[in-house]
Structure formats: structure tokens, C-alpha cells
Amino acid sequence: MPVLVMKFGGTSVATLDRIRRAAKRVGVEVAKGYDVIVIVSAMSGKTNELVGWVNETSPLYDAREYDAVVSSGENVTAGLMALTLQEMDVPARSWQGWQVPVRTTSAHSAARIEEIPTDNILTKFAEGMKVAVVAGFQGVSPEGRITTLGRGGSDTTAVAFAAAFDAERCDIYTDVDGVYTTDPRVSAKARKLDRIAFEEMLELASLGAKVLQTRSVELAMRYKVKLRVLSSFEEQSDDAGTLVCDEEDIMESNVVAGVAFSRDEAKMTLVSVADRPGIAASIFTALSDGGVNVDMIVQNISEEGRTDMTWSCPTDQVVRAQKAVAEAKAQGAINFHEVIADTDVAKVSVVGIGMRSHTGVAAKMFQVLSAEGINIKVITTSEIKISVLIDRKYMELAVQALHDAFELEKAA
Ligand code: ASP
Ligand code: MG
């Protein structure tokens, strides 16, 4: 029997009634002849509550116990989904991660899946079971402890199962009906895309579009898993939602596929650092050792042997970054006059594989921002993406203007 993976996110299993509706969708696929692996998230809000309880109990918690607590939301929905299916006369049972087992690294709260043996579940399918319901987001470390895959990790569980079982498709059921050209809450002209390339989705996911966990897109791209994002809130046809697929499977792509943004960016500058070989290495080693995720980097032209070094990082890492550079300065590893943090910035990016073959996208983007009187603070580019840092108060305006200028309302 062909295998299908269906993943239901937190809002799709938020109540018993919603679980029933999701189970009905599963029943439809079983009736088509699939053996189905269902991956479930915790009921929406549950994981946040569990994280809150851990923090309240123990601010400097033992990460192994954090995972033991935080993984439990998925155990509840996996059991309830299996029971619901049984009530519908669909042969089903649940699996927690360790029972499969989903073998992961020991990096608690951010573990990576290393191996998913298929024999256990395949044996049950051979015996006539139709649906394996697996708790998403969790696994087991080589030490035998429960691990979790990072927030949003059930997407990654789903894709990893699809790869391991060579599934025909991996359907991600969520509360939106697909991937949009931008967030419809920011631009009313946002359009749902029928298809998007893995690489574009990867950029959009890491740039702040929250539909899929970035890691799940990486995995899907590596193992060529056909990934579909669709809504569990509406009746769905066979071609509903957005298919995330290979570039070759997209007939005619737009130059720009989407506009992404992220509100919680900060811009930090070390003023007047000595411009000598090794200085960037020292600064960014200190930041990386301090656990700061640096995104954009700009070094100014130096004057009289001194220069300014600017980078962006998540707003909630500013304090860590300040501490890291202050310590490096105290140890004599780096020298600077002052460190400036600007936390009122946002990052806006345009993404599209068409940029590889079309020139002028950057020029157009900058013209659009200039016409709106928006000053650009930092720019970075990759082959298929251009990102700018701007004042946060202009973020919505920039997204709307870029969406209009690249005519994304005509996208499909
Ligand atoms: N329940 C977990 C979270 O909220 C994992 C997931 O839903 O993907 O992050
Ligand atoms: Mg999610």
C-alpha cells in the first residue's frame, strides 16, 4: 500500500471536535487505499503552557526534564486521535517517539532526528492496521532520554517520516490554506501560491514566514519529499493548498515569489574598532560563543585604521551580545569605543528563484523604498533573496509597496 503522511498542527487538534474533523480527513485517505501515518501536534496553546510551568518551577531548568514535560502535549493528542479513529472503525494505534523509535541527537530542546526505523510500524500495517498515529516533536536520545526538536518541530517529524517511509506525499494541515505571497494581515492583496520551490520556501521560512519549521523544509528538499500545506478548516480537493516542490515542477515562476518580514530584529554597531586582520574573527567568535545568532553584517570603510562593525540579531539577544563584546573587550581580544543597539528595526525581504536569471530586482526594491521615503540601514543579498533593515514603523508600508511593485497580487 502507498503510504501518506498527514500532519495536524495545534489548531487542527485544539478540541475533541476538531480532532474528530481531522480524523474524518484521515478516513477519506484510508478509503482511497493509503496506509496513513498521522503526526500530531499538541492542542494549541498546550506547549506554551507546559513551557511556562517549567520556567516557573525552575528558571535554570535541566533541559532533559524540560523535554520530558514539554513533549507531553503530543502524547495526549496522539492517544485521542487513535481513539477517535477507532470509534470510526478505522484500525489505528498511537506511538510516542521513543516507541517507534525516533532516534535523535542528545541536543535537548533542539534535537535532530538521526534515524527512524520503519519495521515496527510496517509490521502493523502488514497486519491490517490502517493508521499509525505518531506524537510529533519528540524523540529519544542515545542515552534513552526523551528529546524535543525545537518549537514547531512536528513539521520536521512529519517530513522525516515521509522520507523514512518513502511516502507519496506529506500533507501539513494547518489553520491557513497554504503559503501566501506575504502575510495577509499586512497586505490585503496577498495571494495564495499553488506551488513554491523548496529553496524559496526555505528562505521564506527562515525569514519569518511561520507556516513551516525551517528544518522541515531543509529535510524535504534533501529527500525530495512532496510537501503540501493546506487547511484543516475547509473541505479540501486533491489539489488544494500549496505544493512545496522542486523548481523543475513549477511551470512558470514569478521573479519574486514572496515578501517576508521579521519584526524582532536589532541592529548593533561597535563604534571604532581597530581595522586589522583577525578583528572580524575576534568579534564574531565572541558573539557566537555568547550564543548570539548574527544575521546581517556590515563593515564600514576604515579611517585612520579604525572602522565600525555593524550586525543584526534577534532583539532578545541584544543583552547577550552586549555582554559578549564587553567581556571580549575586558580580555583584550577586541577594542572599541562604544556599542550601539537599535532595537526599533525590522527586516523586509523579497525572495524568488527568478532572481537568478533576472537583473534589476535589487534596483527596483530600493527605488520602491526610496519612493516611500524609507531609509535603508543595512542590505544583504543571496542568489534568490534581498533583505533590508529599516525602521520598524515603516515595515507594513514597505511590505505593501513591494507587494504592489512586484505585482504579487497576480501570483498563483
Ligand atoms: N507543540 C510543539 C510546539 O508548539 C511542536 C509543534 O506543534 O510543532 O512548538
Ligand atoms: Mg507549527
Coordinates of C-alpha atoms and ligand atoms in Angstrom, one line a residue:
M1 CA 0.0 0.0 0.0
P2 CA 1.2 3.5 -0.7
V3 CA 2.0 5.5 2.4
L4 CA 0.7 9.0 3.1
V5 CA 1.8 11.2 5.9
M6 CA -0.7 13.7 7.3
K7 CA 0.3 16.2 10.0
F8 CA -2.2 18.1 12.0
G9 CA -1.0 21.3 13.8
G10 CA -2.1 22.6 17.1
T11 CA -5.2 24.4 15.9
S12 CA -6.3 21.4 13.9
V13 CA -6.4 19.3 17.1
A14 CA -7.4 22.1 19.5
T15 CA -10.6 20.4 20.7
L16 CA -12.2 16.9 20.6
D17 CA -14.5 18.2 17.9
R18 CA -11.5 19.4 15.8
I19 CA -9.8 16.0 16.3
R20 CA -13.0 14.3 15.0
R21 CA -12.9 16.5 11.9
A22 CA -9.2 15.7 11.4
A23 CA -9.9 12.0 11.8
K24 CA -12.6 12.2 9.2
R25 CA -10.0 13.6 6.7
V26 CA -7.7 10.7 7.6
G27 CA -10.6 8.3 7.0
V28 CA -11.0 9.8 3.5
E29 CA -7.4 9.0 2.6
V30 CA -7.7 5.5 4.2
A31 CA -10.7 4.8 1.9
K32 CA -8.6 5.8 -1.1
G33 CA -6.3 2.9 -0.2
Y34 CA -3.4 4.6 1.7
D35 CA -1.7 3.4 4.8
V36 CA -1.6 6.6 6.7
I37 CA 0.9 7.9 9.2
V38 CA -0.7 10.8 11.2
I39 CA 1.7 13.1 13.0
V40 CA 0.0 15.3 15.6
S41 CA 1.0 18.5 17.5
A42 CA -0.2 19.3 21.0
M43 CA -3.5 21.1 21.3
S44 CA -2.9 24.7 20.5
G45 CA -1.6 26.7 23.5
K46 CA -0.6 23.5 25.4
T47 CA 3.1 23.6 24.6
N48 CA 3.3 27.2 25.7
E49 CA 1.6 26.3 28.9
L50 CA 4.0 23.5 29.6
V51 CA 7.0 25.7 28.8
G52 CA 5.5 28.2 31.3
W53 CA 5.2 25.6 34.0
V54 CA 8.8 24.6 33.5
N55 CA 10.1 28.1 33.7
E56 CA 8.0 28.8 36.8
T57 CA 9.3 25.7 38.6
S58 CA 12.9 26.0 37.6
P59 CA 14.3 29.1 35.8
L60 CA 17.7 27.4 35.1
Y61 CA 16.0 24.1 34.3
D62 CA 17.6 20.7 33.5
A63 CA 17.0 20.5 29.7
R64 CA 16.2 16.8 29.9
E65 CA 13.3 17.4 32.3
Y66 CA 12.2 20.4 30.1
D67 CA 11.8 17.9 27.2
A68 CA 10.1 15.4 29.5
V69 CA 7.4 17.9 30.3
V70 CA 7.1 19.9 27.1
S71 CA 6.8 16.7 24.9
S72 CA 3.8 15.5 26.8
G73 CA 1.2 17.6 24.9
E74 CA 1.7 15.5 21.8
N75 CA 1.1 12.3 23.8
V76 CA -2.4 13.4 24.7
T77 CA -3.4 14.2 21.1
A78 CA -1.8 11.1 19.7
G79 CA -3.9 8.9 22.0
L80 CA -7.0 10.9 21.4
M81 CA -6.6 10.7 17.7
A82 CA -6.1 7.0 17.8
L83 CA -9.2 6.6 19.9
T84 CA -11.3 8.8 17.6
L85 CA -10.2 6.8 14.6
Q86 CA -11.1 3.5 16.4
E87 CA -14.5 5.0 17.1
M88 CA -14.9 5.4 13.4
D89 CA -13.9 1.8 12.8
V90 CA -10.6 2.7 11.4
P91 CA -7.9 0.4 12.8
A92 CA -5.4 2.7 14.4
R93 CA -2.9 3.0 17.3
S94 CA -0.7 5.6 18.7
W95 CA 3.1 5.8 19.1
Q96 CA 5.2 8.0 21.2
G97 CA 8.5 9.0 19.7
W98 CA 10.6 6.5 21.8
Q99 CA 8.3 3.6 20.8
V100 CA 9.0 3.9 17.1
P101 CA 11.8 4.8 18.0
V102 CA 12.5 8.3 16.6
R103 CA 16.3 8.3 17.3
T104 CA 17.7 11.8 17.8
T105 CA 20.8 13.6 19.0
S106 CA 21.1 14.5 22.7
A107 CA 20.7 18.2 22.0
H108 CA 17.8 18.7 24.3
S109 CA 15.1 21.1 23.2
A110 CA 16.8 21.3 19.8
A111 CA 17.5 17.7 18.9
R112 CA 17.9 16.5 15.3
I113 CA 16.4 13.3 14.0
E114 CA 19.1 10.7 13.2
E115 CA 17.1 7.6 12.3
I116 CA 13.6 6.3 12.1
P117 CA 13.4 2.5 11.8
T118 CA 10.3 1.6 9.8
D119 CA 9.9 -2.1 10.7
N120 CA 7.8 -1.6 13.8
I121 CA 5.1 0.4 12.0
L122 CA 5.3 -1.5 8.7
T123 CA 4.7 -4.8 10.6
K124 CA 1.5 -3.3 12.0
F125 CA 0.4 -2.1 8.5
A126 CA 1.0 -5.6 7.2
E127 CA -1.2 -7.0 10.0
G128 CA -4.1 -4.7 8.8
M129 CA -3.6 -1.6 10.8
K130 CA -4.5 1.4 8.7
V131 CA -3.3 4.4 10.6
A132 CA -0.2 4.9 12.8
V133 CA -0.7 8.0 14.9
V134 CA 2.7 9.4 16.0
A135 CA 3.3 12.1 18.6
G136 CA 5.2 14.8 16.7
F137 CA 8.0 17.0 18.1
Q138 CA 9.7 14.2 20.2
G139 CA 12.2 11.5 20.1
V140 CA 14.7 9.6 22.2
S141 CA 18.4 10.3 22.7
P142 CA 21.2 7.7 22.6
E143 CA 21.1 7.9 26.4
G144 CA 17.5 6.9 26.4
R145 CA 16.1 10.3 27.4
I146 CA 13.1 12.0 25.8
T147 CA 14.1 14.8 23.5
T148 CA 12.2 17.5 21.6
L149 CA 13.0 19.0 18.2
G150 CA 12.6 22.7 18.8
R151 CA 9.4 24.8 18.6
G152 CA 7.3 23.9 15.6
G153 CA 9.1 20.6 15.4
S154 CA 6.2 18.4 14.4
D155 CA 6.6 19.6 10.9
T156 CA 10.0 18.1 10.9
T157 CA 8.7 14.9 12.4
A158 CA 6.2 14.7 9.6
V159 CA 8.8 15.2 6.8
A160 CA 11.2 12.8 8.4
F161 CA 8.5 10.1 8.5
A162 CA 7.6 10.8 4.9
A163 CA 11.3 10.4 3.9
A164 CA 11.8 7.3 6.0
F165 CA 8.6 5.6 4.7
D166 CA 9.0 6.8 1.2
A167 CA 5.6 8.4 1.4
E168 CA 3.7 9.5 -1.7
R169 CA 3.2 12.9 -0.1
C170 CA 3.4 14.8 3.2
D171 CA 0.3 16.9 3.9
I172 CA 0.7 19.5 6.5
Y173 CA -2.8 20.5 7.8
T174 CA -2.9 23.9 9.5
D175 CA -5.1 26.9 10.0
V176 CA -4.2 28.7 6.8
D177 CA -5.0 27.3 3.4
G178 CA -1.4 27.5 2.0
V179 CA 1.7 29.6 1.6
Y180 CA 1.0 33.2 0.7
T181 CA 3.0 35.9 -1.2
T182 CA 3.1 37.7 2.1
D183 CA 1.2 37.8 5.4
P184 CA -2.5 38.6 4.5
R185 CA -2.7 40.6 7.8
V186 CA -0.1 43.0 6.4
S187 CA -1.2 43.2 2.8
A188 CA -4.8 42.6 1.9
K189 CA -3.6 41.8 -1.6
A190 CA -1.6 38.7 -0.5
R191 CA -2.3 35.7 -2.7
K192 CA -2.1 32.0 -2.0
L193 CA 0.5 30.3 -4.1
D194 CA -0.3 27.0 -5.8
R195 CA 3.3 26.0 -5.9
I196 CA 6.5 27.2 -4.4
A197 CA 10.1 25.9 -4.8
F198 CA 11.8 24.3 -1.8
E199 CA 14.5 27.0 -1.9
E200 CA 12.0 29.8 -1.8
M201 CA 10.1 28.2 1.0
L202 CA 13.3 27.7 2.9
E203 CA 14.2 31.4 2.6
L204 CA 10.6 32.4 3.5
A205 CA 10.5 30.1 6.5
S206 CA 13.9 31.3 7.8
L207 CA 12.9 34.9 7.1
G208 CA 10.0 34.8 9.4
A209 CA 7.1 33.2 7.5
K210 CA 5.8 30.9 10.2
V211 CA 3.9 28.3 8.2
L212 CA 6.6 25.6 8.4
Q213 CA 9.6 24.9 10.6
T214 CA 12.7 25.8 8.6
R215 CA 14.3 22.4 9.4
S216 CA 11.3 20.6 7.9
V217 CA 11.8 22.4 4.6
E218 CA 15.5 21.6 4.6
L219 CA 14.7 17.9 5.1
A220 CA 12.0 17.9 2.4
M221 CA 14.4 19.5 -0.1
R222 CA 17.2 17.0 0.7
Y223 CA 15.0 13.9 0.5
K224 CA 12.7 15.3 -2.2
V225 CA 9.6 14.9 -0.1
K226 CA 6.5 16.3 -1.8
L227 CA 5.2 18.6 0.8
R228 CA 1.7 20.2 0.8
V229 CA 0.4 22.9 3.1
L230 CA -3.4 23.1 3.4
S231 CA -6.2 24.0 5.8
S232 CA -7.9 21.5 8.0
F233 CA -10.7 24.1 8.4
E234 CA -12.2 23.7 4.9
E235 CA -13.3 20.8 2.7
Q236 CA -10.3 20.0 0.6
S237 CA -9.9 18.9 -3.0
D238 CA -6.9 16.9 -4.2
D239 CA -5.1 20.0 -5.5
A240 CA -5.9 22.3 -2.5
G241 CA -3.3 24.2 -0.6
T242 CA 0.3 24.9 -1.7
L243 CA 2.7 22.3 -3.0
V244 CA 6.3 22.8 -2.0
C245 CA 8.3 21.2 -4.7
D246 CA 11.3 21.1 -6.9
E247 CA 12.0 24.1 -9.1
E248 CA 11.5 21.9 -12.2
D249 CA 8.0 21.2 -11.2
I250 CA 7.0 24.8 -11.4
M251 CA 6.0 25.7 -14.9
E252 CA 6.3 29.5 -14.9
S253 CA 7.7 31.1 -11.8
N254 CA 7.5 34.7 -10.9
V255 CA 10.7 36.6 -10.5
V256 CA 9.7 37.3 -6.9
A257 CA 7.6 34.7 -5.1
G258 CA 7.0 36.5 -1.8
V259 CA 7.8 39.3 0.6
A260 CA 8.8 38.2 4.0
F261 CA 9.4 40.3 7.2
S262 CA 10.5 39.9 10.7
R263 CA 9.7 42.4 13.4
D264 CA 12.1 41.3 16.1
E265 CA 15.4 42.3 14.7
A266 CA 18.0 44.6 16.3
K267 CA 20.9 46.4 14.7
M268 CA 24.1 46.7 16.7
T269 CA 27.2 48.6 16.0
L270 CA 30.7 48.5 17.5
V271 CA 32.0 52.0 17.0
S272 CA 35.6 52.5 16.2
V273 CA 37.3 49.1 16.2
A274 CA 40.9 48.7 15.1
D275 CA 40.9 47.6 11.5
R276 CA 43.5 44.8 11.4
P277 CA 43.5 41.2 10.3
G278 CA 41.6 39.0 12.6
I279 CA 39.3 41.7 14.1
A280 CA 36.1 40.3 12.5
A281 CA 37.1 36.8 13.6
S282 CA 37.5 38.0 17.2
I283 CA 34.2 39.9 17.3
F284 CA 32.1 37.2 15.8
T285 CA 33.8 34.5 17.7
A286 CA 32.9 36.3 20.9
L287 CA 29.3 36.7 19.7
S288 CA 28.9 33.1 18.6
D289 CA 30.4 31.9 21.9
G290 CA 27.9 34.1 23.7
G291 CA 25.0 32.3 21.8
V292 CA 24.1 35.3 19.6
N293 CA 22.6 34.4 16.2
V294 CA 24.1 37.0 13.9
D295 CA 22.3 37.5 10.6
M296 CA 23.5 40.5 8.5
I297 CA 27.0 42.0 8.8
V298 CA 28.4 45.3 7.5
Q299 CA 31.9 46.7 7.9
N300 CA 32.4 50.3 7.2
I301 CA 35.3 51.8 5.3
S302 CA 38.1 52.4 7.7
E303 CA 39.5 55.8 8.5
E304 CA 42.9 56.1 10.1
G305 CA 43.0 52.4 10.9
R306 CA 39.6 52.3 12.7
T307 CA 36.3 51.2 11.4
D308 CA 32.7 50.5 12.6
M309 CA 31.3 47.0 12.6
T310 CA 27.5 46.5 12.3
W311 CA 25.4 43.4 12.6
S312 CA 21.8 42.3 13.1
C313 CA 20.5 39.8 15.6
P314 CA 17.2 38.9 17.2
T315 CA 16.0 41.7 19.6
D316 CA 16.0 39.3 22.6
Q317 CA 19.7 38.6 22.1
V318 CA 20.9 42.2 22.4
V319 CA 21.8 41.9 26.1
R320 CA 23.7 38.7 25.4
A321 CA 25.6 40.4 22.6
Q322 CA 26.4 43.4 24.8
K323 CA 27.8 41.1 27.4
A324 CA 29.8 39.1 24.9
V325 CA 31.6 42.1 23.4
A326 CA 32.1 43.7 26.8
E327 CA 33.8 40.5 28.0
A328 CA 35.9 40.2 24.9
K329 CA 37.0 43.9 25.4
A330 CA 37.9 43.2 29.0
Q331 CA 40.0 40.2 28.0
G332 CA 41.8 42.4 25.4
A333 CA 40.5 40.4 22.4
I334 CA 38.8 43.4 20.9
N335 CA 38.8 47.1 21.4
F336 CA 36.1 49.6 20.5
H337 CA 34.7 53.0 21.7
E338 CA 31.1 52.1 22.3
V339 CA 28.4 49.6 21.3
I340 CA 25.1 51.0 20.0
A341 CA 21.9 48.9 19.8
D342 CA 19.0 50.0 17.7
T343 CA 16.0 47.8 18.6
D344 CA 13.4 49.6 16.5
V345 CA 14.2 48.0 13.2
A346 CA 12.6 45.3 11.1
K347 CA 13.9 43.2 8.3
V348 CA 12.0 43.1 5.0
S349 CA 13.0 40.6 2.2
V350 CA 12.0 39.7 -1.3
V351 CA 12.5 36.1 -2.3
G352 CA 12.3 34.3 -5.6
I353 CA 14.3 31.8 -7.7
G354 CA 13.6 34.0 -10.7
M355 CA 16.2 36.4 -9.4
R356 CA 18.9 34.1 -10.6
S357 CA 18.1 34.9 -14.2
H358 CA 16.6 38.4 -13.9
T359 CA 18.5 41.5 -13.2
G360 CA 17.2 44.7 -11.7
V361 CA 15.3 43.2 -8.7
A362 CA 17.5 45.0 -6.2
A363 CA 17.4 48.3 -8.1
K364 CA 13.6 48.0 -8.2
M365 CA 13.3 47.2 -4.5
F366 CA 15.5 50.2 -3.5
Q367 CA 13.5 52.5 -5.8
V368 CA 10.3 51.4 -4.2
L369 CA 11.5 52.0 -0.7
S370 CA 13.0 55.4 -1.7
A371 CA 9.7 56.5 -3.3
E372 CA 8.1 55.8 0.1
G373 CA 10.8 57.8 1.8
I374 CA 12.0 54.8 3.7
N375 CA 15.7 54.8 4.6
I376 CA 17.6 51.5 4.3
K377 CA 20.0 50.8 7.1
V378 CA 21.6 47.5 6.1
I379 CA 21.4 45.4 3.0
T380 CA 22.2 41.7 2.4
T381 CA 21.6 39.6 -0.6
S382 CA 21.8 35.9 -1.7
E383 CA 21.2 34.4 -5.0
I384 CA 17.5 34.3 -4.5
K385 CA 16.9 36.9 -1.8
I386 CA 17.4 40.6 -1.0
S387 CA 16.9 41.7 2.6
V388 CA 16.9 45.2 4.1
L389 CA 16.8 46.5 7.6
I390 CA 14.6 49.5 8.0
D391 CA 12.8 51.5 10.8
R392 CA 10.1 49.2 12.2
K393 CA 7.4 51.8 11.9
Y394 CA 7.7 51.6 8.1
M395 CA 7.6 47.8 7.9
E396 CA 3.9 47.4 6.9
L397 CA 4.3 50.2 4.3
A398 CA 7.4 48.6 2.9
V399 CA 5.8 45.2 2.6
Q400 CA 2.7 46.6 0.9
A401 CA 4.7 48.8 -1.5
L402 CA 6.9 45.9 -2.5
H403 CA 4.0 43.5 -2.9
D404 CA 2.4 46.1 -5.2
A405 CA 5.6 46.9 -7.2
F406 CA 6.3 43.2 -7.9
E407 CA 2.7 42.7 -8.8
L408 CA 2.3 39.8 -6.4
E409 CA -1.5 40.2 -6.4
K410 CA -1.3 38.5 -9.8
A411 CA 0.7 35.5 -8.4
A412 CA -0.7 32.0 -8.3
Ligands
ASP1 N1 3.8 21.5 20.0 C1 5.1 21.9 19.6 C2 5.1 23.5 19.6 O1 4.2 24.1 19.9 C3 5.5 21.3 18.3 C4 4.6 21.6 17.2 O2 3.5 21.9 17.3 O3 5.1 21.6 16.0 O4 6.2 24.0 19.3
MG2 MG 3.6 24.7 13.5

